[in-house]
mmCIF file of C-alpha atoms in Angstrom:
data_model
loop_
_atom_site.group_PDB
_atom_site.id
_atom_site.type_symbol
_atom_site.label_atom_id
_atom_site.label_comp_id
_atom_site.label_asym_id
_atom_site.label_seq_id
_atom_site.Cartn_x
_atom_site.Cartn_y
_atom_site.Cartn_z
ATOM 1 C CA UNK A 16 77.036 108.362 126.934
ATOM 2 C CA UNK A 17 74.686 107.812 124.028
ATOM 3 C CA UNK A 18 77.375 106.210 121.881
ATOM 4 C CA UNK A 19 78.173 103.659 124.591
ATOM 5 C CA UNK A 20 74.480 102.793 124.946
ATOM 6 C CA UNK A 21 74.241 102.352 121.156
ATOM 7 C CA UNK A 22 77.173 99.915 121.249
ATOM 8 C CA UNK A 23 75.586 97.994 124.114
ATOM 9 C CA UNK A 24 72.265 97.833 122.228
ATOM 10 C CA UNK A 25 73.985 96.430 119.130
ATOM 11 C CA UNK A 26 76.031 93.972 121.185
ATOM 12 C CA UNK A 27 72.893 92.718 122.943
ATOM 13 C CA UNK A 28 70.840 92.630 119.732
ATOM 14 C CA UNK A 29 68.403 95.274 120.982
ATOM 15 C CA UNK A 30 68.553 97.670 118.025
ATOM 16 C CA UNK A 31 70.781 99.406 115.548
ATOM 17 C CA UNK A 32 72.110 96.103 114.224
ATOM 18 C CA UNK A 33 73.219 96.201 110.605
ATOM 19 C CA UNK A 34 70.503 93.685 109.763
ATOM 20 C CA UNK A 35 67.852 96.255 110.705
ATOM 21 C CA UNK A 36 69.065 98.414 107.797
ATOM 22 C CA UNK A 37 67.469 97.000 104.637
ATOM 23 C CA UNK A 38 70.266 98.268 102.351
ATOM 24 C CA UNK A 39 72.975 96.657 104.485
ATOM 25 C CA UNK A 40 70.968 93.455 104.771
ATOM 26 C CA UNK A 41 70.678 93.242 100.976
ATOM 27 C CA UNK A 42 74.358 94.054 100.468
ATOM 28 C CA UNK A 43 75.496 91.533 103.069
ATOM 29 C CA UNK A 44 73.327 88.835 101.488
ATOM 30 C CA UNK A 45 74.691 89.590 98.007
ATOM 31 C CA UNK A 46 78.275 89.571 99.264
ATOM 32 C CA UNK A 47 77.699 86.319 101.134
ATOM 33 C CA UNK A 48 76.259 84.698 98.014
ATOM 34 C CA UNK A 49 79.468 85.683 96.189
ATOM 35 C CA UNK A 50 81.576 83.941 98.846
ATOM 36 C CA UNK A 51 83.104 87.141 100.240
ATOM 37 C CA UNK A 52 85.279 86.277 103.234
ATOM 38 C CA UNK A 53 86.317 89.846 104.100
ATOM 39 C CA UNK A 54 84.481 93.010 103.214
ATOM 40 C CA UNK A 55 83.266 96.493 104.005
ATOM 41 C CA UNK A 56 79.771 98.014 103.849
ATOM 42 C CA UNK A 57 78.967 101.713 103.899
ATOM 43 C CA UNK A 58 76.154 104.116 103.235
ATOM 44 C CA UNK A 59 78.669 106.942 102.822
ATOM 45 C CA UNK A 60 78.887 107.098 99.043
ATOM 46 C CA UNK A 61 81.162 109.299 96.955
ATOM 47 C CA UNK A 62 80.101 111.577 94.153
ATOM 48 C CA UNK A 63 82.622 112.693 91.531
ATOM 49 C CA UNK A 64 83.873 115.694 93.510
ATOM 50 C CA UNK A 65 84.131 113.656 96.724
ATOM 51 C CA UNK A 66 86.073 111.065 94.761
ATOM 52 C CA UNK A 67 88.646 113.245 93.049
ATOM 53 C CA UNK A 68 89.186 116.229 95.354
ATOM 54 C CA UNK A 69 90.870 114.409 98.258
ATOM 55 C CA UNK A 70 93.211 112.688 95.829
ATOM 56 C CA UNK A 71 94.151 115.565 93.538
ATOM 57 C CA UNK A 72 92.615 118.761 94.898
ATOM 58 C CA UNK A 73 95.349 119.430 97.408
ATOM 59 C CA UNK A 74 98.332 118.921 95.107
ATOM 60 C CA UNK A 75 98.010 122.173 93.219
ATOM 61 C CA UNK A 76 96.734 121.016 89.868
ATOM 62 C CA UNK A 77 96.064 123.818 87.426
ATOM 63 C CA UNK A 78 92.336 124.543 87.297
ATOM 64 C CA UNK A 79 91.952 123.452 83.667
ATOM 65 C CA UNK A 80 93.638 120.108 84.434
ATOM 66 C CA UNK A 81 91.387 119.579 87.464
ATOM 67 C CA UNK A 82 88.254 120.409 85.434
ATOM 68 C CA UNK A 83 89.292 118.043 82.633
ATOM 69 C CA UNK A 84 89.806 115.285 85.190
ATOM 70 C CA UNK A 85 86.415 116.070 86.730
ATOM 71 C CA UNK A 86 84.761 115.865 83.282
ATOM 72 C CA UNK A 87 86.416 112.507 82.607
ATOM 73 C CA UNK A 88 85.208 111.063 85.895
ATOM 74 C CA UNK A 89 81.701 112.466 85.462
ATOM 75 C CA UNK A 90 81.472 110.581 82.175
ATOM 76 C CA UNK A 91 82.216 107.349 84.079
ATOM 77 C CA UNK A 92 80.022 107.986 87.124
ATOM 78 C CA UNK A 93 77.108 105.761 88.022
ATOM 79 C CA UNK A 94 73.711 107.163 88.915
ATOM 80 C CA UNK A 95 73.440 107.958 92.646
ATOM 81 C CA UNK A 96 73.188 104.846 94.825
ATOM 82 C CA UNK A 97 72.320 104.433 98.489
ATOM 83 C CA UNK A 98 75.060 102.175 99.854
ATOM 84 C CA UNK A 99 77.844 99.871 98.704
ATOM 85 C CA UNK A 100 79.820 96.838 99.727
ATOM 86 C CA UNK A 101 83.293 95.822 98.649
ATOM 87 C CA UNK A 102 85.282 92.737 99.514
ATOM 88 C CA UNK A 103 87.241 89.708 98.371
ATOM 89 C CA UNK A 104 86.361 86.106 97.579
ATOM 90 C CA UNK A 105 88.493 83.123 96.633
ATOM 91 C CA UNK A 106 87.391 80.166 94.518
ATOM 92 C CA UNK A 107 90.362 77.901 95.270
ATOM 93 C CA UNK A 108 92.524 79.257 92.470
ATOM 94 C CA UNK A 109 91.694 82.949 91.944
ATOM 95 C CA UNK A 110 90.890 85.962 94.109
ATOM 96 C CA UNK A 111 87.962 88.154 93.117
ATOM 97 C CA UNK A 112 87.040 91.713 93.988
ATOM 98 C CA UNK A 113 83.317 91.872 94.719
ATOM 99 C CA UNK A 114 81.657 95.285 94.575
ATOM 100 C CA UNK A 115 77.939 95.676 95.179
ATOM 101 C CA UNK A 116 75.825 98.807 95.172
ATOM 102 C CA UNK A 117 72.205 99.167 96.220
ATOM 103 C CA UNK A 118 69.709 101.356 94.365
ATOM 104 C CA UNK A 119 66.210 102.487 95.286
ATOM 105 C CA UNK A 120 64.724 100.002 92.834
ATOM 106 C CA UNK A 121 65.614 97.280 90.360
ATOM 107 C CA UNK A 122 65.434 99.663 87.413
ATOM 108 C CA UNK A 123 68.142 101.853 88.958
ATOM 109 C CA UNK A 124 70.450 98.862 89.214
ATOM 110 C CA UNK A 125 69.641 97.665 85.681
ATOM 111 C CA UNK A 126 70.199 101.141 84.227
ATOM 112 C CA UNK A 127 73.790 101.137 85.522
ATOM 113 C CA UNK A 128 75.055 97.735 84.351
ATOM 114 C CA UNK A 129 76.699 99.073 81.177
ATOM 115 C CA UNK A 130 78.196 102.075 82.993
ATOM 116 C CA UNK A 131 79.660 99.827 85.689
ATOM 117 C CA UNK A 132 81.205 97.582 83.054
ATOM 118 C CA UNK A 133 82.670 100.610 81.300
ATOM 119 C CA UNK A 134 84.371 101.779 84.512
ATOM 120 C CA UNK A 135 86.377 98.546 84.599
ATOM 121 C CA UNK A 136 87.561 99.151 81.021
ATOM 122 C CA UNK A 137 87.945 102.951 80.849
ATOM 123 C CA UNK A 138 88.389 103.923 84.502
ATOM 124 C CA UNK A 139 91.594 104.336 86.421
ATOM 125 C CA UNK A 140 92.903 104.569 89.952
ATOM 126 C CA UNK A 141 93.691 108.140 90.875
ATOM 127 C CA UNK A 142 95.945 107.181 93.777
ATOM 128 C CA UNK A 143 98.100 104.910 91.594
ATOM 129 C CA UNK A 144 97.588 106.673 88.247
ATOM 130 C CA UNK A 145 96.934 103.334 86.543
ATOM 131 C CA UNK A 146 94.003 101.847 84.707
ATOM 132 C CA UNK A 147 91.765 99.497 86.666
ATOM 133 C CA UNK A 148 92.512 96.838 84.017
ATOM 134 C CA UNK A 149 95.985 96.526 85.541
ATOM 135 C CA UNK A 150 94.423 95.365 88.825
ATOM 136 C CA UNK A 151 91.064 93.871 87.891
ATOM 137 C CA UNK A 152 90.506 91.357 85.072
ATOM 138 C CA UNK A 153 87.512 89.702 83.440
ATOM 139 C CA UNK A 154 84.836 91.833 85.084
ATOM 140 C CA UNK A 155 81.262 90.630 85.246
ATOM 141 C CA UNK A 156 78.370 92.918 86.143
ATOM 142 C CA UNK A 157 74.823 91.789 86.842
ATOM 143 C CA UNK A 158 71.735 92.712 88.817
ATOM 144 C CA UNK A 159 69.943 90.903 91.601
ATOM 145 C CA UNK A 160 66.866 92.944 92.517
ATOM 146 C CA UNK A 161 67.986 96.391 93.683
ATOM 147 C CA UNK A 162 71.634 95.296 93.874
ATOM 148 C CA UNK A 163 74.200 95.799 91.114
ATOM 149 C CA UNK A 164 76.939 93.204 91.639
ATOM 150 C CA UNK A 165 80.341 93.399 89.975
ATOM 151 C CA UNK A 166 83.112 90.853 90.241
ATOM 152 C CA UNK A 167 86.600 90.807 88.753
ATOM 153 C CA UNK A 168 89.673 88.627 89.128
ATOM 154 C CA UNK A 169 92.609 90.201 90.930
ATOM 155 C CA UNK A 170 96.138 89.073 91.767
ATOM 156 C CA UNK A 171 96.448 90.854 95.082
ATOM 157 C CA UNK A 172 93.613 90.125 97.519
ATOM 158 C CA UNK A 173 94.369 93.407 99.332
ATOM 159 C CA UNK A 174 93.389 95.535 96.324
ATOM 160 C CA UNK A 175 89.899 96.144 97.744
ATOM 161 C CA UNK A 176 91.368 97.339 101.078
ATOM 162 C CA UNK A 177 93.610 99.809 99.263
ATOM 163 C CA UNK A 178 90.568 101.247 97.478
ATOM 164 C CA UNK A 179 88.993 101.991 100.860
ATOM 165 C CA UNK A 180 92.180 103.208 102.554
ATOM 166 C CA UNK A 181 93.019 105.506 99.637
ATOM 167 C CA UNK A 182 89.375 106.624 99.179
ATOM 168 C CA UNK A 183 89.907 105.515 95.590
ATOM 169 C CA UNK A 184 86.855 103.337 95.025
ATOM 170 C CA UNK A 185 86.180 102.043 91.538
ATOM 171 C CA UNK A 186 82.474 103.024 91.770
ATOM 172 C CA UNK A 187 81.309 106.567 92.484
ATOM 173 C CA UNK A 188 78.224 108.466 91.390
ATOM 174 C CA UNK A 189 77.035 111.642 89.696
#
């Protein structure tokens, strides 16, 4: 089948390798520079509706409550980005969540630094109904070319995995 041939091509370095995708190459490099030892890359990004509907849409919220929640998340959303990476690093004493997103250009990344920082302070986990500040401390957000890189201390190194499993990522877009 075609899928089997694609797997063989990747395994034999003949095409379709992640490194042939410029966005993934940039994300992997940024994550590596942050010392990430386990991570996840994806070009399937979530907009506000994608972010909140799976978590709250099926539980029968009244429409006005759902719309208020949607408005709150839209006020925290980043501008659309092309791909993201999320993972964990360890510096010998503390674990860090590392979240990177890739934009079309450096200006896109720079324009979202303040918004990304605000998500750490004002945002919250829908699946746990708690503020991100309870999980992620001392966030730092910066830009390296087209990549916005955010790091934050965390007590539980599995926090980043839970974000993926729960489809409750800290960063989402308009």
